[in-house]
Short mmCIF file of the C-alpha atoms (twelve columns), coordinates in Angstrom:
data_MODEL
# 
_entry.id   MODEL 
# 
loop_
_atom_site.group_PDB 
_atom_site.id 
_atom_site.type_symbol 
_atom_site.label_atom_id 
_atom_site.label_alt_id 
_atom_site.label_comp_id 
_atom_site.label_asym_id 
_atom_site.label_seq_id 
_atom_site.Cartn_x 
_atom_site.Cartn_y 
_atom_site.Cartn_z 
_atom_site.pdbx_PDB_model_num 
ATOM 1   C CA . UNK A 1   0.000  0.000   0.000  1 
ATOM 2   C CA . UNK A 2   1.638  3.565   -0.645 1 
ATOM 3   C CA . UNK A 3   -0.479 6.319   1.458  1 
ATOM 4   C CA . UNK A 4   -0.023 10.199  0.665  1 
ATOM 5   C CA . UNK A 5   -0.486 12.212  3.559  1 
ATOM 6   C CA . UNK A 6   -1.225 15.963  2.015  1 
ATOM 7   C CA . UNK A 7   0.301  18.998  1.782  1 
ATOM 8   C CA . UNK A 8   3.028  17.122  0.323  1 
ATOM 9   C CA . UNK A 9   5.747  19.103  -1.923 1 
ATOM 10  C CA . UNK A 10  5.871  18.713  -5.474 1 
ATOM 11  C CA . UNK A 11  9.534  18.129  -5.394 1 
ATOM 12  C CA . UNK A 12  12.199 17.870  -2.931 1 
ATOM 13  C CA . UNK A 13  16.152 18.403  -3.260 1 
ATOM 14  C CA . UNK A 14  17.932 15.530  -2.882 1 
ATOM 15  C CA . UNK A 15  19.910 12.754  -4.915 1 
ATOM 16  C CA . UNK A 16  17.143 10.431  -6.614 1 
ATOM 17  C CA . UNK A 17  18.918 7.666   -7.224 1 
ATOM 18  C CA . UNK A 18  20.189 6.996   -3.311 1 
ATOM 19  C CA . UNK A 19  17.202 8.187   -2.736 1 
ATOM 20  C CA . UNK A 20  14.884 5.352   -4.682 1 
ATOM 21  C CA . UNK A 21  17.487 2.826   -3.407 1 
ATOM 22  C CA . UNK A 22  16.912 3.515   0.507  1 
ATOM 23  C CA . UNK A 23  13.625 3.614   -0.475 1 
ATOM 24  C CA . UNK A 24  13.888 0.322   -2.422 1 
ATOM 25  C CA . UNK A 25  16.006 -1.298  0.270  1 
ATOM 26  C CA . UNK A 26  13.370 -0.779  2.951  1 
ATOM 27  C CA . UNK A 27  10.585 -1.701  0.714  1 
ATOM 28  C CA . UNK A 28  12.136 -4.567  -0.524 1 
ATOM 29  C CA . UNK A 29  12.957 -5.893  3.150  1 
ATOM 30  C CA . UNK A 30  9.568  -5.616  4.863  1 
ATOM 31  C CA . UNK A 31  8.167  -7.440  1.718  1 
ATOM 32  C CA . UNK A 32  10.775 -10.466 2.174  1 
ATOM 33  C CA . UNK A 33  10.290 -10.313 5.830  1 
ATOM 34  C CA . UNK A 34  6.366  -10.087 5.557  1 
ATOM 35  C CA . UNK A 35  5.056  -13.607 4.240  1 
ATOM 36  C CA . UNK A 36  1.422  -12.770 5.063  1 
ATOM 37  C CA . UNK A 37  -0.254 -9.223  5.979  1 
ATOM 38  C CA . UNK A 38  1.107  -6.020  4.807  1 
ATOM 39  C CA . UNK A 39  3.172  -3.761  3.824  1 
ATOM 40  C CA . UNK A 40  2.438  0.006   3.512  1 
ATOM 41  C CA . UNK A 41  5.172  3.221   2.725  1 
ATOM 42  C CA . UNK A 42  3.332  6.329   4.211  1 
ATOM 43  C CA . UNK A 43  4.078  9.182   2.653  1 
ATOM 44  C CA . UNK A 44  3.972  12.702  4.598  1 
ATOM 45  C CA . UNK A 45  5.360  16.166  5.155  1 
ATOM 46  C CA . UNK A 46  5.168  18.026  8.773  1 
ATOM 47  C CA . UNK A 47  5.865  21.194  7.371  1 
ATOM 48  C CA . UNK A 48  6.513  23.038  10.905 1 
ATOM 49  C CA . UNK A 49  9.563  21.147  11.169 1 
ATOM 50  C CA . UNK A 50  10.619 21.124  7.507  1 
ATOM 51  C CA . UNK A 51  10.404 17.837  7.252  1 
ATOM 52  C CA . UNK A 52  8.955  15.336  4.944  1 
ATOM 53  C CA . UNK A 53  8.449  11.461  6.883  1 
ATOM 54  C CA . UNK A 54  8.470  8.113   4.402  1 
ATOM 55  C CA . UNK A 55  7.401  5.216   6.653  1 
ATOM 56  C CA . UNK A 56  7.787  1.627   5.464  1 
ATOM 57  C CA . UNK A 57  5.761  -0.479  8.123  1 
ATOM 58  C CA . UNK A 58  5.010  -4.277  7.657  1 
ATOM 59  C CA . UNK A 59  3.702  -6.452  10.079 1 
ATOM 60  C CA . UNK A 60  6.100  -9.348  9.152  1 
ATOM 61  C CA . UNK A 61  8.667  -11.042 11.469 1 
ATOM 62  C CA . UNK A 62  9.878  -7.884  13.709 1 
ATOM 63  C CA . UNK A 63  13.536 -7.746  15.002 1 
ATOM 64  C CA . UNK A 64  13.863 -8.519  18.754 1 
ATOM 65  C CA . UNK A 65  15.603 -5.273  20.881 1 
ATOM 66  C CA . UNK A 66  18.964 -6.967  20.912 1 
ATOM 67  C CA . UNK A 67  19.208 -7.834  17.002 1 
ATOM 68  C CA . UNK A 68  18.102 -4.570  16.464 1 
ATOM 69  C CA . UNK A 69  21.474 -2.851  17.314 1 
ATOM 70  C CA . UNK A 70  23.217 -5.297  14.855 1 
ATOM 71  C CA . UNK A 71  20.873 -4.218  11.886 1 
ATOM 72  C CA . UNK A 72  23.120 -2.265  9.735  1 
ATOM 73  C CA . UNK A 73  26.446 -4.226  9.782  1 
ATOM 74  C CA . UNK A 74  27.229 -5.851  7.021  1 
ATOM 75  C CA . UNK A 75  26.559 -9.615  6.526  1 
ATOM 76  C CA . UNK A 76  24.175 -9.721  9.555  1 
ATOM 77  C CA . UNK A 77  20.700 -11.109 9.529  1 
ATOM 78  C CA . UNK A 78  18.286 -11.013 12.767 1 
ATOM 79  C CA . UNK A 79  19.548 -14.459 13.076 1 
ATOM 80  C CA . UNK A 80  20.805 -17.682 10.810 1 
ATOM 81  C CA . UNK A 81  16.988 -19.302 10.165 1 
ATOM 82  C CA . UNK A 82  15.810 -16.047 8.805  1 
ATOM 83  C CA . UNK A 83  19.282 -16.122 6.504  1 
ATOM 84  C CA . UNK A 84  18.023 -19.513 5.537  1 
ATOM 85  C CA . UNK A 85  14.551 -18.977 5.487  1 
ATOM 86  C CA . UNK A 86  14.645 -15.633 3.779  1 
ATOM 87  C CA . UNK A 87  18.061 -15.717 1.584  1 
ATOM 88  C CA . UNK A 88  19.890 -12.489 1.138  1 
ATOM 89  C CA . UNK A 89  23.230 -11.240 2.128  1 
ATOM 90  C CA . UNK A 90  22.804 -8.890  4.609  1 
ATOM 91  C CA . UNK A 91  23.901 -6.072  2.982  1 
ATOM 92  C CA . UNK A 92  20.241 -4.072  2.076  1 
ATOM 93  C CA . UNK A 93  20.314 -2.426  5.508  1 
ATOM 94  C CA . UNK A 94  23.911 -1.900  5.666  1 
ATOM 95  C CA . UNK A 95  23.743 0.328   2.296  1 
ATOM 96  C CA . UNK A 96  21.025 1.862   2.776  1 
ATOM 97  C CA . UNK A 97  22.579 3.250   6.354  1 
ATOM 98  C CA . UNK A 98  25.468 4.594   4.581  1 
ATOM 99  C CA . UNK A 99  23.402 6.415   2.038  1 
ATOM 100 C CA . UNK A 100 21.119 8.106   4.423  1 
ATOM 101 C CA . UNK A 101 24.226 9.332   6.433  1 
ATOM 102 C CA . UNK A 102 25.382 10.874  2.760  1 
ATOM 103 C CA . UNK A 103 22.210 12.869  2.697  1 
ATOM 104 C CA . UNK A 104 21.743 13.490  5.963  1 
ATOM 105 C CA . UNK A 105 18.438 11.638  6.591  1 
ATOM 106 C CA . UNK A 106 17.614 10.503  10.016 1 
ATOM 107 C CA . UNK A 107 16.338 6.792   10.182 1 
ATOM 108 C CA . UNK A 108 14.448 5.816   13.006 1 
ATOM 109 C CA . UNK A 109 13.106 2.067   13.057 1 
ATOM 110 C CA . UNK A 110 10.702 0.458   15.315 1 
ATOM 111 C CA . UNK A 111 9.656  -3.670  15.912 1 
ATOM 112 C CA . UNK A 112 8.165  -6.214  18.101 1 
ATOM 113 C CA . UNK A 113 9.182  -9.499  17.139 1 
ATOM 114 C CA . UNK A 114 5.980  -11.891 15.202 1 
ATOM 115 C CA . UNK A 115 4.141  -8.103  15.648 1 
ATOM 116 C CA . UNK A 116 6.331  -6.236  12.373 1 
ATOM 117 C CA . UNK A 117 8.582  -2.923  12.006 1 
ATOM 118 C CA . UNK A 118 8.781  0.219   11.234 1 
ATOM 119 C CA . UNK A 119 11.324 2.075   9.500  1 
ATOM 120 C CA . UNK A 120 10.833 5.676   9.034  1 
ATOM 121 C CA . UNK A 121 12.847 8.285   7.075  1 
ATOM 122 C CA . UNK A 122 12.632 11.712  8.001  1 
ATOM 123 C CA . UNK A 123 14.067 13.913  5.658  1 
ATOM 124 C CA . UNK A 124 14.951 17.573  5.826  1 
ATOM 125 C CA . UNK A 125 13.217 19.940  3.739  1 
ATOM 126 C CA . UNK A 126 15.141 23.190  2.061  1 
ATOM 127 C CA . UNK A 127 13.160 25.392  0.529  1 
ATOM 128 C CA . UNK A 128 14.638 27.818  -2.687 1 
ATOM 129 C CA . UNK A 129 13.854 31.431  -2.108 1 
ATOM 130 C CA . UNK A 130 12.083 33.398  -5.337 1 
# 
C-alpha cells in the first residue's frame, strides 16, 4: 500500500537515485520479511519542522531489541533461520545506512518481534527562495 499524507511538496532536493534505493532497500525488506499481511510506505510532510516522513511499516517477522542494534552491519541477519529462510546477504540495511548518512536523513526504526517494524525516514526539507 503507498499512502499520501497531504500537503506534500511537489519536489524535494535531494539525490534520486540513493534516494529510490533507501527507499527500495526498505521496501524490498519488509516485503521479504512479511510472508502474510502487509506492507504500507506512508508518505507525509510536517511542514513546521521542515520535514517530509516516508514510513515503510510491515507487520512481518519484527527484530527482537537486541538484534536490532546489529541491523546495519554488514553480513548480519536477525539471526541464521531467517538467513536460511529468507536468503539475502545482509547487505540491504547496511547500504542503505550509509546512504542516508550521505544525505543526511535521520532513520528511526521500530519492531516487536511476530508483531512487524517500522522504519521511518525523516528527511529535511530546504526550501529555494524566489
Amino acid at each position: 500500500n503507498v499512502r499520501r499524507q497531504p500537503p506534500l511538496p511537489v519536489h524535494i532536493i535531494s539525490d534520486p537515485v540513493k534516494l529510490k534505493q533507501i527507499l527500495y532497500n526498505l521496501c524490498n525488506n519488509a516485503i521479504k520479511y512479511t510472508e502474510k499481511g502487509t506492507v504500507s510506505l506512508n508518505i507525509s510532510c510536517n511542514t513546521n519542522a521542515r520535514q517530509i516522513h516516508f514510513d515503510i511499516v510491515d507487520n512481518g517477522i519484527g527484530v527482537n531489541e537486541k538484534d536490532l542494534q546489529h541491523i546495519f552491519e554488514p553480513f548480519v541477519q536477525a539471526d541464521n533461520s531467517a538467513t536460511r529462510k529468507f536468503g539475502g546477504t545482509g547487505l540491504g540495511l547496511s547500504v542503505t545506512d550509509h546512504l542516508t548518512k550521505i544525505l543526511n536523513i535521520e532513520l528511526k526504526i521500530k519492531s516487536i518481534p511476530d508483531k512487524g517494524s517500522n522504519f521511518t525516514l525523516i528527511i529535511p526539507l530546504y526550501f529555494q527562495d524566489n
